[in-house]
Amino acid sequence: MRNKYDLAFKKEVMRKYLSGQTMASIARETGVSENVLYRWKQKMVTTADGEADAEKLAMRKRIMELEIECEILKKAALIFGRDG
């Protein structure tokens, strides 16, 4: 089967995933099946020696989640701070 998606498209998909978007929502948005997206993730998240680095991916995703959580808490503190 011929590869019809370029590297830039695949990288953008991975950026969306790392920013917290689910594979299911990315699949709906792009029309690419979830299985194909998971294969891209396995191939694109590699170390210098070519080994898949699932732990690194998990840490990046967790960092993004914590950054979003921090922003939400900052906004909540501002809102509740005004009422007092």
Coordinates of C-alpha atoms in Angstrom, one line a residue:
M1 CA 0.0 0.0 0.0
R2 CA 1.3 3.4 -0.9
N3 CA 1.8 6.0 1.9
K4 CA -0.5 8.9 1.1
Y5 CA 0.3 11.0 4.2
D6 CA 3.4 13.1 4.4
L7 CA 5.7 13.4 7.4
A8 CA 4.4 16.9 8.3
F9 CA 0.9 15.7 8.5
K10 CA 1.9 12.8 10.8
K11 CA 3.9 15.1 13.0
E12 CA 0.9 17.5 13.3
V13 CA -1.3 14.5 14.3
M14 CA 1.3 13.6 17.0
R15 CA 1.3 17.2 18.3
K16 CA -2.4 17.0 18.7
Y17 CA -2.1 13.8 20.6
L18 CA 0.6 15.1 22.9
S19 CA -1.5 18.2 23.6
G20 CA -4.2 16.0 25.0
Q21 CA -6.5 15.2 22.2
T22 CA -7.7 11.6 22.0
M23 CA -6.8 9.3 19.2
A24 CA -10.5 8.7 18.6
S25 CA -11.2 12.4 18.1
I26 CA -8.1 12.8 15.9
A27 CA -9.3 9.8 13.8
R28 CA -12.7 11.5 13.4
E29 CA -11.2 14.8 12.5
T30 CA -8.6 13.5 10.0
G31 CA -10.4 10.4 8.6
V32 CA -7.4 8.2 9.4
S33 CA -8.2 5.0 11.4
E34 CA -7.2 4.8 15.0
N35 CA -5.1 1.7 14.3
V36 CA -3.1 3.7 11.7
L37 CA -2.6 6.6 14.2
Y38 CA -1.3 4.2 16.9
R39 CA 1.2 2.7 14.4
W40 CA 2.4 6.3 13.5
K41 CA 2.8 7.0 17.2
Q42 CA 4.9 3.8 17.6
K43 CA 7.1 4.8 14.7
M44 CA 7.5 8.5 15.4
V45 CA 8.3 8.4 19.1
T46 CA 11.7 6.8 18.9
T47 CA 15.0 7.3 20.6
A48 CA 18.3 7.9 18.8
D49 CA 19.0 4.1 18.6
G50 CA 15.5 3.6 17.0
E51 CA 13.8 2.0 20.0
A52 CA 10.2 3.1 20.8
D53 CA 10.2 5.3 23.9
A54 CA 6.7 4.9 25.3
E55 CA 7.8 6.2 28.7
K56 CA 9.0 9.5 27.1
L57 CA 5.7 9.8 25.3
A58 CA 3.7 9.2 28.5
M59 CA 5.7 11.8 30.3
R60 CA 5.2 14.4 27.6
K61 CA 1.5 13.7 27.7
R62 CA 1.4 14.0 31.5
I63 CA 3.3 17.3 31.4
M64 CA 0.7 18.7 29.0
E65 CA -2.1 17.5 31.2
L66 CA -0.5 19.1 34.3
E67 CA 0.1 22.4 32.4
I68 CA -3.6 22.5 31.4
E69 CA -4.6 21.7 35.0
C70 CA -2.3 24.5 36.3
E71 CA -3.9 27.0 33.9
I72 CA -7.4 26.0 35.1
L73 CA -6.4 26.3 38.7
K74 CA -4.9 29.8 38.1
K75 CA -8.1 31.0 36.5
A76 CA -10.2 29.5 39.3
A77 CA -8.1 31.3 41.9
L78 CA -8.6 34.6 40.1
I79 CA -12.4 34.0 39.9
F80 CA -12.7 33.0 43.6
G81 CA -10.3 35.6 44.7
R82 CA -12.5 38.4 43.4
D83 CA -15.5 37.2 45.4
G84 CA -13.8 37.6 48.7

